[in-house]
PDB file of C-alpha atoms in Angstrom:
ATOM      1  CA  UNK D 110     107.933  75.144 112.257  1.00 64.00           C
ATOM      2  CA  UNK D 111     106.357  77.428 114.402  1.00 66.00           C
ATOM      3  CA  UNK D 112     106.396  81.257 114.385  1.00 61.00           C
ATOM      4  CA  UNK D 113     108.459  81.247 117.395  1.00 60.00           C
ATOM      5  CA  UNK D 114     110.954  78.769 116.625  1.00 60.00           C
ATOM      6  CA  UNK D 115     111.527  81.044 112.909  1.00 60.00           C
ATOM      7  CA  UNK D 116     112.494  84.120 114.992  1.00 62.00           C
ATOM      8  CA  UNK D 117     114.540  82.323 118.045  1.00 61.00           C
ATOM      9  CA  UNK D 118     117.045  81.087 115.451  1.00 76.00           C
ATOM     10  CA  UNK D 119     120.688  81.106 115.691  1.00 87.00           C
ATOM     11  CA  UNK D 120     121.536  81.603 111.877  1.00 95.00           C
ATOM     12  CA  UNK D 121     123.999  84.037 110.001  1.00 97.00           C
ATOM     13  CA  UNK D 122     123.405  85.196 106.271  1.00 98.00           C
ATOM     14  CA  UNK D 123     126.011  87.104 104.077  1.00 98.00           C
ATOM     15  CA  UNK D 124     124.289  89.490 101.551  1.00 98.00           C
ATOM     16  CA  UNK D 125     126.066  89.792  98.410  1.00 98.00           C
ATOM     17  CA  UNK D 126     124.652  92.186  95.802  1.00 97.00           C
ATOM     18  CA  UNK D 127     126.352  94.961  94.127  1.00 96.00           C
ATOM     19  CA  UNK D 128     123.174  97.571  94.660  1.00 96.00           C
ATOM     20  CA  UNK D 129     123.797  98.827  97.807  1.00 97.00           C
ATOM     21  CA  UNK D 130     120.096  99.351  98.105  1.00 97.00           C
ATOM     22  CA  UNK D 131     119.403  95.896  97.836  1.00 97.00           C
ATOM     23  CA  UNK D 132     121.735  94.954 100.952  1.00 98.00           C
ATOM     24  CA  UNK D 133     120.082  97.438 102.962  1.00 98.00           C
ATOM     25  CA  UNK D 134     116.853  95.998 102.166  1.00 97.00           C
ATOM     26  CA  UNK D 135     117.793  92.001 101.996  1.00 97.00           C
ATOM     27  CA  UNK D 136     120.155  92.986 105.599  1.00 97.00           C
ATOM     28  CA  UNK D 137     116.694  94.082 107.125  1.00 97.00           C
ATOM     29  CA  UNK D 138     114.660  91.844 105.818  1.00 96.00           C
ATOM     30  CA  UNK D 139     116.578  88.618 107.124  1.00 97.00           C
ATOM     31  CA  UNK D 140     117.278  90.500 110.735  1.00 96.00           C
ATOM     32  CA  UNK D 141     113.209  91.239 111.026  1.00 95.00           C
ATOM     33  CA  UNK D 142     113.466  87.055 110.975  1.00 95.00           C
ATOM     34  CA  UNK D 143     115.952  87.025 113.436  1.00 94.00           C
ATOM     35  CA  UNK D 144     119.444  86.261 111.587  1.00 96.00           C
ATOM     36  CA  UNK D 145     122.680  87.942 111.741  1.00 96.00           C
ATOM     37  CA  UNK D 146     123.704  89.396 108.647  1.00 98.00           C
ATOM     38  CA  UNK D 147     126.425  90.635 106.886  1.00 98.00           C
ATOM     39  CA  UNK D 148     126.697  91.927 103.807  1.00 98.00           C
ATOM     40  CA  UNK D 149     129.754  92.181 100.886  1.00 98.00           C
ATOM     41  CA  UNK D 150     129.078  94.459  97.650  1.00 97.00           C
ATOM     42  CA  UNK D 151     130.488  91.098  94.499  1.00 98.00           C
ATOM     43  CA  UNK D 152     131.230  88.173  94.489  1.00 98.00           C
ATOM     44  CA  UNK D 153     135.387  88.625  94.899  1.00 98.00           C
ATOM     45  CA  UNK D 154     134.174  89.966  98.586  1.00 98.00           C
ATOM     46  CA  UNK D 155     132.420  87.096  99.420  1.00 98.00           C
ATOM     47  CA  UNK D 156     134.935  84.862  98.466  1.00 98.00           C
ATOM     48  CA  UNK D 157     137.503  86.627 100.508  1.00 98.00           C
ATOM     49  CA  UNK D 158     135.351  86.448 103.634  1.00 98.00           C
ATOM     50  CA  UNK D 159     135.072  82.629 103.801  1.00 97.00           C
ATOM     51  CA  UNK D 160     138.957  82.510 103.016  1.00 97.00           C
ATOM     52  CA  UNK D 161     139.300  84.810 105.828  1.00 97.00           C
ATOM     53  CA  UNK D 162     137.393  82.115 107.905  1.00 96.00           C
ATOM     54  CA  UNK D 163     134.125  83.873 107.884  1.00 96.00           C
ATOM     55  CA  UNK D 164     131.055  81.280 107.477  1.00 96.00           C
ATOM     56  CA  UNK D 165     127.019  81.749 107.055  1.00 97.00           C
ATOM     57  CA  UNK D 166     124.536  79.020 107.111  1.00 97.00           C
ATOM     58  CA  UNK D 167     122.781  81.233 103.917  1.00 98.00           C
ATOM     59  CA  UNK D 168     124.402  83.131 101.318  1.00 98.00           C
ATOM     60  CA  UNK D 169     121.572  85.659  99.319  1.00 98.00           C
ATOM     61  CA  UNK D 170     123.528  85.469  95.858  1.00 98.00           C
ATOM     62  CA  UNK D 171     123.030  88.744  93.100  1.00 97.00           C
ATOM     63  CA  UNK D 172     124.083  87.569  89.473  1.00 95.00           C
ATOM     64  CA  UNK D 173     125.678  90.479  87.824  1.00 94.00           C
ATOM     65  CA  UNK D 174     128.297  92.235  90.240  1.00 95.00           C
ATOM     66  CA  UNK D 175     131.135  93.381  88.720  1.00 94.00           C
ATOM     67  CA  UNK D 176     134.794  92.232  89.653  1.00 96.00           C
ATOM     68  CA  UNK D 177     132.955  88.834  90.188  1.00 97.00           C
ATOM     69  CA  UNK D 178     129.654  87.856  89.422  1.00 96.00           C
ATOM     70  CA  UNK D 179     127.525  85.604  91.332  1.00 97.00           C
ATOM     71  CA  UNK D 180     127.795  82.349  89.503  1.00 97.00           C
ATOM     72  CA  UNK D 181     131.460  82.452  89.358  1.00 97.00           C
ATOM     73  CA  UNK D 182     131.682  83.567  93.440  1.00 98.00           C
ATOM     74  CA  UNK D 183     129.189  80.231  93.507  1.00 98.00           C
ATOM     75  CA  UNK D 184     131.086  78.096  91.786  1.00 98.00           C
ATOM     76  CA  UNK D 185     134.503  79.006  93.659  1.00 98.00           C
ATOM     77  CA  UNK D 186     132.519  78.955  96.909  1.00 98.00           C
ATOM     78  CA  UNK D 187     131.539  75.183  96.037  1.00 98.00           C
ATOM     79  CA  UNK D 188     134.954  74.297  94.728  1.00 98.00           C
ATOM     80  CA  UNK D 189     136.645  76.116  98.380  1.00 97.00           C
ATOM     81  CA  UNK D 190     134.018  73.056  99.879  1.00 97.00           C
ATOM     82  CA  UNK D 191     131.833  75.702 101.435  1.00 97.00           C
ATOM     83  CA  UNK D 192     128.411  73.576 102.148  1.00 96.00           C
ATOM     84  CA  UNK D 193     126.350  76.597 103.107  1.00 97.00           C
ATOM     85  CA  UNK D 194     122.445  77.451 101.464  1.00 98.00           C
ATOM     86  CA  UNK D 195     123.454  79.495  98.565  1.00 98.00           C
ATOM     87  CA  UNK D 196     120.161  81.130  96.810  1.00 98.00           C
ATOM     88  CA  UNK D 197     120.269  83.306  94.036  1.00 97.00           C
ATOM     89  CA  UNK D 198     118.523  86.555  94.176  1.00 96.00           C
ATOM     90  CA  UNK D 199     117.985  88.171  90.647  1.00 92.00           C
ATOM     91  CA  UNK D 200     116.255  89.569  88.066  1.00 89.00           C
ATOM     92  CA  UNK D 201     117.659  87.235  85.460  1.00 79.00           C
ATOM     93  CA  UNK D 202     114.486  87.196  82.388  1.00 73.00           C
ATOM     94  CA  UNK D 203     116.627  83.426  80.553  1.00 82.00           C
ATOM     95  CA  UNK D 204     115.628  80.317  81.151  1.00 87.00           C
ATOM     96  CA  UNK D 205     118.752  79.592  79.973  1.00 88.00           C
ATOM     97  CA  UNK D 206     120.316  82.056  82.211  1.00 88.00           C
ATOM     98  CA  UNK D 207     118.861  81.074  85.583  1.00 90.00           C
ATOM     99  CA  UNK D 208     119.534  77.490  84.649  1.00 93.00           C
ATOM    100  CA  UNK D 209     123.614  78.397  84.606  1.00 93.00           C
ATOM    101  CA  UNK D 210     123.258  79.673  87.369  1.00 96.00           C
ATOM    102  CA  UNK D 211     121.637  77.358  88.953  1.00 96.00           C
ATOM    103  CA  UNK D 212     124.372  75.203  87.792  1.00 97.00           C
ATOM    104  CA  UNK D 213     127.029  77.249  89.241  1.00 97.00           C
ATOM    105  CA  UNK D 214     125.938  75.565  92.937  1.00 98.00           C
ATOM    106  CA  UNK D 215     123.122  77.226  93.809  1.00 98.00           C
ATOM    107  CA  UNK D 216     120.511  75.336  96.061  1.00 97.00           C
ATOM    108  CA  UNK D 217     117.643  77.852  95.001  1.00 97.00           C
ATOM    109  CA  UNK D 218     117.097  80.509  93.092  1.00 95.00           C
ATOM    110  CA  UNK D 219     114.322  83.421  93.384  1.00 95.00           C
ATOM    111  CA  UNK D 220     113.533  86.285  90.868  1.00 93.00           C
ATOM    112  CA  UNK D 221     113.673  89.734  92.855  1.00 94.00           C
ATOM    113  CA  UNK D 222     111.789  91.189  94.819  1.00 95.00           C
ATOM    114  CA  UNK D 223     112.503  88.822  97.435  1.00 95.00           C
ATOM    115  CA  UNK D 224     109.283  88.276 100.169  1.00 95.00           C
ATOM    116  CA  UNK D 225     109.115  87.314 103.382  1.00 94.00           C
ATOM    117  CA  UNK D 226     107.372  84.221 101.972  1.00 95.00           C
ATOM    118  CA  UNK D 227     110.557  83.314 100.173  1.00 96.00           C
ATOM    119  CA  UNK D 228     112.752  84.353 103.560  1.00 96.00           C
ATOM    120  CA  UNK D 229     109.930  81.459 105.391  1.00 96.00           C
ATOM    121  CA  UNK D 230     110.405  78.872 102.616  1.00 96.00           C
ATOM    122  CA  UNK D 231     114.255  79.180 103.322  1.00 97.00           C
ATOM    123  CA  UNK D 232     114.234  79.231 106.492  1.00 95.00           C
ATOM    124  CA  UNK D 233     112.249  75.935 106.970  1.00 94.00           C
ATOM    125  CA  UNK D 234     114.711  74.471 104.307  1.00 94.00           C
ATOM    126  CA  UNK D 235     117.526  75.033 106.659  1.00 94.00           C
ATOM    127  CA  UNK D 236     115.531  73.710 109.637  1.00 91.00           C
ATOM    128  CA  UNK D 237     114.971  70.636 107.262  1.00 90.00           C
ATOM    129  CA  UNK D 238     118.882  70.894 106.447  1.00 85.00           C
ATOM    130  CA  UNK D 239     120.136  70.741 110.381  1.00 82.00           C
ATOM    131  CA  UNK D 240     117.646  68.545 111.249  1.00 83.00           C
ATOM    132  CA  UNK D 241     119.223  65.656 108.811  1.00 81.00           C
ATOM    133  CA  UNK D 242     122.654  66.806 109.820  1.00 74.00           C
ATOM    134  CA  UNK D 243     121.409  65.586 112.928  1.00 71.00           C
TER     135      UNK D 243
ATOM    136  CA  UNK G 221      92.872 121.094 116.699  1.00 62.00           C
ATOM    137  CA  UNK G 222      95.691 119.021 116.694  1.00 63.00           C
ATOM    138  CA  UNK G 223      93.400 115.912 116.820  1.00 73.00           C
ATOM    139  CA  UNK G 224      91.886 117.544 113.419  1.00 74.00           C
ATOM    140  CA  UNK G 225      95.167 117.656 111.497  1.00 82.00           C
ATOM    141  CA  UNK G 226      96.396 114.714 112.487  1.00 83.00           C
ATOM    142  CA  UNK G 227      93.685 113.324 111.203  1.00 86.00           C
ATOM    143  CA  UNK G 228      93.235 115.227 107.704  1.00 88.00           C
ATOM    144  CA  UNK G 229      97.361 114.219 107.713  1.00 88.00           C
ATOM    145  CA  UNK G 230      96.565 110.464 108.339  1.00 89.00           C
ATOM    146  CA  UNK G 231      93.714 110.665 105.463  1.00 92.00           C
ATOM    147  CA  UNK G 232      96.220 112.465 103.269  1.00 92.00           C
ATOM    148  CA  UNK G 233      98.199 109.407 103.608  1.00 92.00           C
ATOM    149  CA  UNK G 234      95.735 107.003 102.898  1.00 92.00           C
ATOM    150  CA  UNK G 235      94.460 108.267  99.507  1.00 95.00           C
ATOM    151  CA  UNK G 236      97.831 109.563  98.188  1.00 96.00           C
ATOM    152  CA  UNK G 237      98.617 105.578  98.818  1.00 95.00           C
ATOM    153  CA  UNK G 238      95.111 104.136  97.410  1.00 96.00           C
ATOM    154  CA  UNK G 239      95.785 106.210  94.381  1.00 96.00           C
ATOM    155  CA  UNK G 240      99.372 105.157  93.771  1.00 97.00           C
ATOM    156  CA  UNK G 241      98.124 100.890  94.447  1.00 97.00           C
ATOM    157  CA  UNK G 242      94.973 101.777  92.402  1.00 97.00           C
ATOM    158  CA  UNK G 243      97.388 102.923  89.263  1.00 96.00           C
ATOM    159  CA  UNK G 244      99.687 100.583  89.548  1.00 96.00           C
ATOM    160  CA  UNK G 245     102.126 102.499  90.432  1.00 97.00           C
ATOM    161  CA  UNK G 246     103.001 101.103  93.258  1.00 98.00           C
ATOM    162  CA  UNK G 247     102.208  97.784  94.531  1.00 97.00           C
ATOM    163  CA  UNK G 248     102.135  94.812  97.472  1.00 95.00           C
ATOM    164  CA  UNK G 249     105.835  94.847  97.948  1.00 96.00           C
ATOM    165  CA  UNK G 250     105.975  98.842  99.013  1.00 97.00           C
ATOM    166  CA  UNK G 251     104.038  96.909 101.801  1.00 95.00           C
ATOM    167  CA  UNK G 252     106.474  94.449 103.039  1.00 95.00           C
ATOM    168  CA  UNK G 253     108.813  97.343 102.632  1.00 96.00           C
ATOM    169  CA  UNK G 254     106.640  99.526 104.903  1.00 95.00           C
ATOM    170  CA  UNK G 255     106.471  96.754 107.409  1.00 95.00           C
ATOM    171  CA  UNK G 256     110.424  96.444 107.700  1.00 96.00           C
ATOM    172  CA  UNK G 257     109.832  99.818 109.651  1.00 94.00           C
ATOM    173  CA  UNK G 258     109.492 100.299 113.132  1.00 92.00           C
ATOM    174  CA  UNK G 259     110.699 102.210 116.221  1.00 90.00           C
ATOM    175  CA  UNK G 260     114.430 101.080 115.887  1.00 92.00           C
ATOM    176  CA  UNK G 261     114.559 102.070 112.247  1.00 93.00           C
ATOM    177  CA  UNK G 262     111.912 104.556 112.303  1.00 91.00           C
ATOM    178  CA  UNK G 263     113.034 106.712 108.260  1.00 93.00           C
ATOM    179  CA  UNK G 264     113.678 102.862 106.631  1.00 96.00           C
ATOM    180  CA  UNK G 265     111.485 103.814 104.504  1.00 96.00           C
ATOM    181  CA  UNK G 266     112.250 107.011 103.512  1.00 96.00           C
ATOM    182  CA  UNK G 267     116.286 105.721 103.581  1.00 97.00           C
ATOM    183  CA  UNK G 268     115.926 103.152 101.462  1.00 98.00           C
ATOM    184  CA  UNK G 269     114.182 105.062  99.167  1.00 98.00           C
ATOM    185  CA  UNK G 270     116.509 107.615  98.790  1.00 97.00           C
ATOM    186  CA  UNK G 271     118.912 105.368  97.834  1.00 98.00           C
ATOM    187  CA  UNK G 272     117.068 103.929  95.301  1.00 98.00           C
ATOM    188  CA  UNK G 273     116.676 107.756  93.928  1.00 98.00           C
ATOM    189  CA  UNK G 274     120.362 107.813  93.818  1.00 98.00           C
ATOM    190  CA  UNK G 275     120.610 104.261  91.865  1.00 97.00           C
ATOM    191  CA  UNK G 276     118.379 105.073  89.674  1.00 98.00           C
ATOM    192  CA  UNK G 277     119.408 108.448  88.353  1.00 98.00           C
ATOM    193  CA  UNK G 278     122.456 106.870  87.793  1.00 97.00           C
ATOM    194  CA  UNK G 279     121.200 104.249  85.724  1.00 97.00           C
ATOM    195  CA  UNK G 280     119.118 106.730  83.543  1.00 98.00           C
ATOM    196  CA  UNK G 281     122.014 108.479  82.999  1.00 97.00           C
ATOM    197  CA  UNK G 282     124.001 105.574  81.855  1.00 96.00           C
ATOM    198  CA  UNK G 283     121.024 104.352  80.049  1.00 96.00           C
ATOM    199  CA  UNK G 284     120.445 107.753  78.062  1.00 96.00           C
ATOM    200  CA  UNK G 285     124.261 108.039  77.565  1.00 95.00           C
ATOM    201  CA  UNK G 286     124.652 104.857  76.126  1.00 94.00           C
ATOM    202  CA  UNK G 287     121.790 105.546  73.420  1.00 94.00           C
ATOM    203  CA  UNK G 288     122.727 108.939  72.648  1.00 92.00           C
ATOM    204  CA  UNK G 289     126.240 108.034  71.096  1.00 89.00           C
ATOM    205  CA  UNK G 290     125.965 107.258  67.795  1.00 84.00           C
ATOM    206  CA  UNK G 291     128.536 104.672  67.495  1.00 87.00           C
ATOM    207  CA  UNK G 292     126.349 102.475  70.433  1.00 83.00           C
ATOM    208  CA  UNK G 293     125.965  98.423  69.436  1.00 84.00           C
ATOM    209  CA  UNK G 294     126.791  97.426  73.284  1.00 88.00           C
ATOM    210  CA  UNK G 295     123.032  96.359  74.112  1.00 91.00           C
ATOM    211  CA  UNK G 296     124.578  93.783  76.699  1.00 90.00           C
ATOM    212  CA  UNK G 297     125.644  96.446  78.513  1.00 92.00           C
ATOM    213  CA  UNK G 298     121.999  97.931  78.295  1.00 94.00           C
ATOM    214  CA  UNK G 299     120.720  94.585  79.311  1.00 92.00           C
ATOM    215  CA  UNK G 300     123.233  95.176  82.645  1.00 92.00           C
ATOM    216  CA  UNK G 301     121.640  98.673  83.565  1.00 94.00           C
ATOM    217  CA  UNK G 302     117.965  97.667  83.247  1.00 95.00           C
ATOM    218  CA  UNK G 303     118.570  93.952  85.213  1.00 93.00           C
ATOM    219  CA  UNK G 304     119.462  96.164  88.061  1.00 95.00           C
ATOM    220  CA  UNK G 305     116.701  98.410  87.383  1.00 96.00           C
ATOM    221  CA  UNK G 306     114.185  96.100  87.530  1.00 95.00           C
ATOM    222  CA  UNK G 307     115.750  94.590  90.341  1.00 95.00           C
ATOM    223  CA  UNK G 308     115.290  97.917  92.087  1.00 97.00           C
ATOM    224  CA  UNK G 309     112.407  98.859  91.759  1.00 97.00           C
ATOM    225  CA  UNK G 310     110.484  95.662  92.311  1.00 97.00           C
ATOM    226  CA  UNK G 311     112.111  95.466  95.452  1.00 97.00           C
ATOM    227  CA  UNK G 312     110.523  98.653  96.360  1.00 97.00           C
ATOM    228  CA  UNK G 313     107.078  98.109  94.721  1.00 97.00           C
ATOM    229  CA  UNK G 314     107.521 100.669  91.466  1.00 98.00           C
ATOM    230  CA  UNK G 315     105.391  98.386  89.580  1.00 97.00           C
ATOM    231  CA  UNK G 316     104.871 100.521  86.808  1.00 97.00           C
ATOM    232  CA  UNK G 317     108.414 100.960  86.610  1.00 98.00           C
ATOM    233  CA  UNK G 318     109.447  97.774  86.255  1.00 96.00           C
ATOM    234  CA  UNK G 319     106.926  96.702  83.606  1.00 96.00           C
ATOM    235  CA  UNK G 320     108.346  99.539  81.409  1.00 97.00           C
ATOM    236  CA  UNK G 321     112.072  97.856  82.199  1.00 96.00           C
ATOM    237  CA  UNK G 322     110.271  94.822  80.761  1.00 94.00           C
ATOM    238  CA  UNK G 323     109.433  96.568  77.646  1.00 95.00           C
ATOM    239  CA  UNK G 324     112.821  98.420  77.491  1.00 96.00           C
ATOM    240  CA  UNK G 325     114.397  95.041  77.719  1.00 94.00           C
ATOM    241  CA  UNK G 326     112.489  93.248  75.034  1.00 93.00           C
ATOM    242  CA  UNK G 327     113.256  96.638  72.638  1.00 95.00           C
ATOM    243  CA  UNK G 328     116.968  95.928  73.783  1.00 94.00           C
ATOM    244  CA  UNK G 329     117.005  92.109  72.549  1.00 91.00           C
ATOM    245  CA  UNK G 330     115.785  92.468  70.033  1.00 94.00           C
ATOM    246  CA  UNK G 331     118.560  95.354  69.109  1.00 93.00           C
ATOM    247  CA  UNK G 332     115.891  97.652  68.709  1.00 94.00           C
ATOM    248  CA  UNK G 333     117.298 101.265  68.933  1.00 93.00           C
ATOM    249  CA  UNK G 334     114.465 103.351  68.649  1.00 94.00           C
ATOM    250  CA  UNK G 335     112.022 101.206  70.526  1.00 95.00           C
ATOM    251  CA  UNK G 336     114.872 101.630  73.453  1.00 96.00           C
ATOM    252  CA  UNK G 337     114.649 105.181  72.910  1.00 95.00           C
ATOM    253  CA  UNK G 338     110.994 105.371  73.314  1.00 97.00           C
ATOM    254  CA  UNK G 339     111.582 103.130  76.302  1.00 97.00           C
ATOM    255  CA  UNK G 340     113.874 105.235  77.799  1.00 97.00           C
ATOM    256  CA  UNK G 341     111.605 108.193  77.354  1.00 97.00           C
ATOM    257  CA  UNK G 342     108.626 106.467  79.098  1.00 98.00           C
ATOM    258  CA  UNK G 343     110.952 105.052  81.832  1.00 98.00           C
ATOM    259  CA  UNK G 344     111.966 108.930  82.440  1.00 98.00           C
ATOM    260  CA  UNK G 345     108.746 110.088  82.906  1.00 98.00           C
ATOM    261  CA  UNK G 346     107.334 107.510  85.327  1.00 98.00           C
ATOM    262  CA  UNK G 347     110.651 107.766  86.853  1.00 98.00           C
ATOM    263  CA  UNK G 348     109.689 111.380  87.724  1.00 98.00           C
ATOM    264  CA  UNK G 349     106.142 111.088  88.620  1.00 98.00           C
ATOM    265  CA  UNK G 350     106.758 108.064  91.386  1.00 98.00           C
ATOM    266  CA  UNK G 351     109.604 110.708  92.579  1.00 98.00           C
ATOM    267  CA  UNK G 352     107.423 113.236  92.905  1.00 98.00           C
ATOM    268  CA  UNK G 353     104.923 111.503  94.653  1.00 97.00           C
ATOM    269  CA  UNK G 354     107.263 109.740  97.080  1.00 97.00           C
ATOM    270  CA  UNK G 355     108.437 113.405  98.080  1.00 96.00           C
ATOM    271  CA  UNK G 356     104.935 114.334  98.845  1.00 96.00           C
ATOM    272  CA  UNK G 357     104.237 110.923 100.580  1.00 95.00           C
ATOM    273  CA  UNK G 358     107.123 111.605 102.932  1.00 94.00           C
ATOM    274  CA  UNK G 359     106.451 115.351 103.369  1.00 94.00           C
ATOM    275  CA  UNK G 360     102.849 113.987 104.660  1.00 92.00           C
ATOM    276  CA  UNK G 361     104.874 111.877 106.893  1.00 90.00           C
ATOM    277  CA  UNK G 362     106.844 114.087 108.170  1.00 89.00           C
ATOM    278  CA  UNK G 363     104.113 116.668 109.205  1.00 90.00           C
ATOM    279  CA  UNK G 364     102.329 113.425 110.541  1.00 87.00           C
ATOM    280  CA  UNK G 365     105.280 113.050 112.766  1.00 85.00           C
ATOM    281  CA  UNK G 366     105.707 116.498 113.743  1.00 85.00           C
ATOM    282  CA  UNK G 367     102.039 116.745 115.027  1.00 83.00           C
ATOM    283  CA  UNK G 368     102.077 114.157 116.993  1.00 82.00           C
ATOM    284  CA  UNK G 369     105.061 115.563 118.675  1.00 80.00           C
ATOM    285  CA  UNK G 370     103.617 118.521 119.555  1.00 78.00           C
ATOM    286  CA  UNK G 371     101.461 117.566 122.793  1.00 58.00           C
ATOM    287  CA  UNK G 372      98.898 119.825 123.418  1.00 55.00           C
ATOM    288  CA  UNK G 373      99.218 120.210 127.496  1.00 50.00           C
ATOM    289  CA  UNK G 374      95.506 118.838 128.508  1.00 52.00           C
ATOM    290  CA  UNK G 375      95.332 115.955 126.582  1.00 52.00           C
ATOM    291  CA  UNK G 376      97.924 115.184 128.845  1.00 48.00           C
TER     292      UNK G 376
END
């Protein structure tokens, strides 16, 4: 995939992470690579966006939000039969932890602070995931 | 003059940053924050920043509150406060920071009270020295940006 064709890309990401810091940084990040971005503050307000009709091809998933967290906002997401990326974005120590998570739907899961490798890396994955769509 | 102090300004910059990578105070990810900035978000920086100011004080407080009362035995909760803190400030580089979150967490696990508190204490003070030299990082900026406003009328 070349530089180009990571910018020029017609992809949407919902932030969802409690730290309102954090969406301002994650929001940036993913629009410096070209995606349109929306953000919700737990888990509950993702939820209610996809019921609303809302959709994303990638979903940047915090762990602990209060309301609801990010593994129970996965697995409803999953349950609702909502196919989008949905990585985890925390600073979750447990093995143990990470591996619920993980469990909860996720399709990856990164350890903050998230990089602009990591953004590249997911990116290519959902080139790889419309291409086999395809 | 101007060319002078723009100068001195832009070396300012340079070695109040050198020092803060070379003590590990900050480190590669204030970077990729840095380069999130440019002429359509021109104070990113500086705003995200801020906000991480505001988070954290919060978190300090809620941190110190929690290990003040004498009656405390809710180290989950502690575990909450310094996920997000860590989360923080590795986003924005505070190395140092976050390895002391590390340490505050480990004291926490292990239900250690006074290790937290000596945590806590640490985290306070590095807290207030990144602050501080943040503040002067941005005041550099600022002056940076005000200089190079001011057009001297021949170098035009």
């Amino acid at each position: 995939m070349s530089d180009e064709d990571i910018v020029n890309n017609n992809l949407t990401a919902l932030v969802v992470d409690d730290s309102p810091m954090i969406r301002k940084l994650h929001e940036m990040h993913l629009k410096k690579f070209g995606l349109k971005v929306q953000v919700a503050e737990n888990g509950k307000n993702a939820v209610d966006l996809f019921r609303c009709g809302a959709s994303f091809n990638l979903i940047l998933m915090d762990k602990e939000m209060p309301i609801m967290d990010g593994a129970e906002a996965t697995k409803e997401l999953r349950i609702m039969g909502v196919t989008s990326m949905i990585v985890g974005v925390t600073s979750l120590d447990s093995i143990f932890e990470r591996q619920a998570f993980m469990e909860a739907g996720l399709d990856h899961c990164f350890t903050k602070p998230l990089t602009s490798e990591n953004i590249i890396f997911l990116l290519q994955e959902l080139n790889n995931k419309n291409n086999e769509e395809n | 003059m101007l060319g002078l102090a723009a100068d001195r300004l832009r070396a300012d910059t340079n070695r109040l940053l050198a020092f803060l990578f070379h003590q590990g105070i900050l480190d590669e990810q204030f970077l990729q924050l840095q380069q999130l900035e440019d002429e359509t978000s021109p104070n990113f920086v500086s705003e995200v920043v801020n906000i991480y100011f505001h988070e954290s004080e919060k978190l300090l407080r809620n941190l110190r509150s929690l290990l003040m009362d004498k009656e405390f035995s809710d180290y989950n909760k502690m575990g909450i406060h310094l996920n997000q803190f860590m989360g923080s400030s590795s986003s924005i580089g505070a190395k140092r920071i976050r390895n002391v979150c590390v340490a505050f967490r480990a004291a926490s696990e292990q239900n250690n009270r006074a290790g937290c508190l000596r945590a806590l204490e640490l985290l306070e003070h590095e807290y207030c020295f990144l602050k501080n030299k943040l503040h002067e990082l941005f005041q550099i900026q600022q002056q940076r940006a005000l200089a190079a406003a001011v057009r001297y009328p021949m170098q035009n």
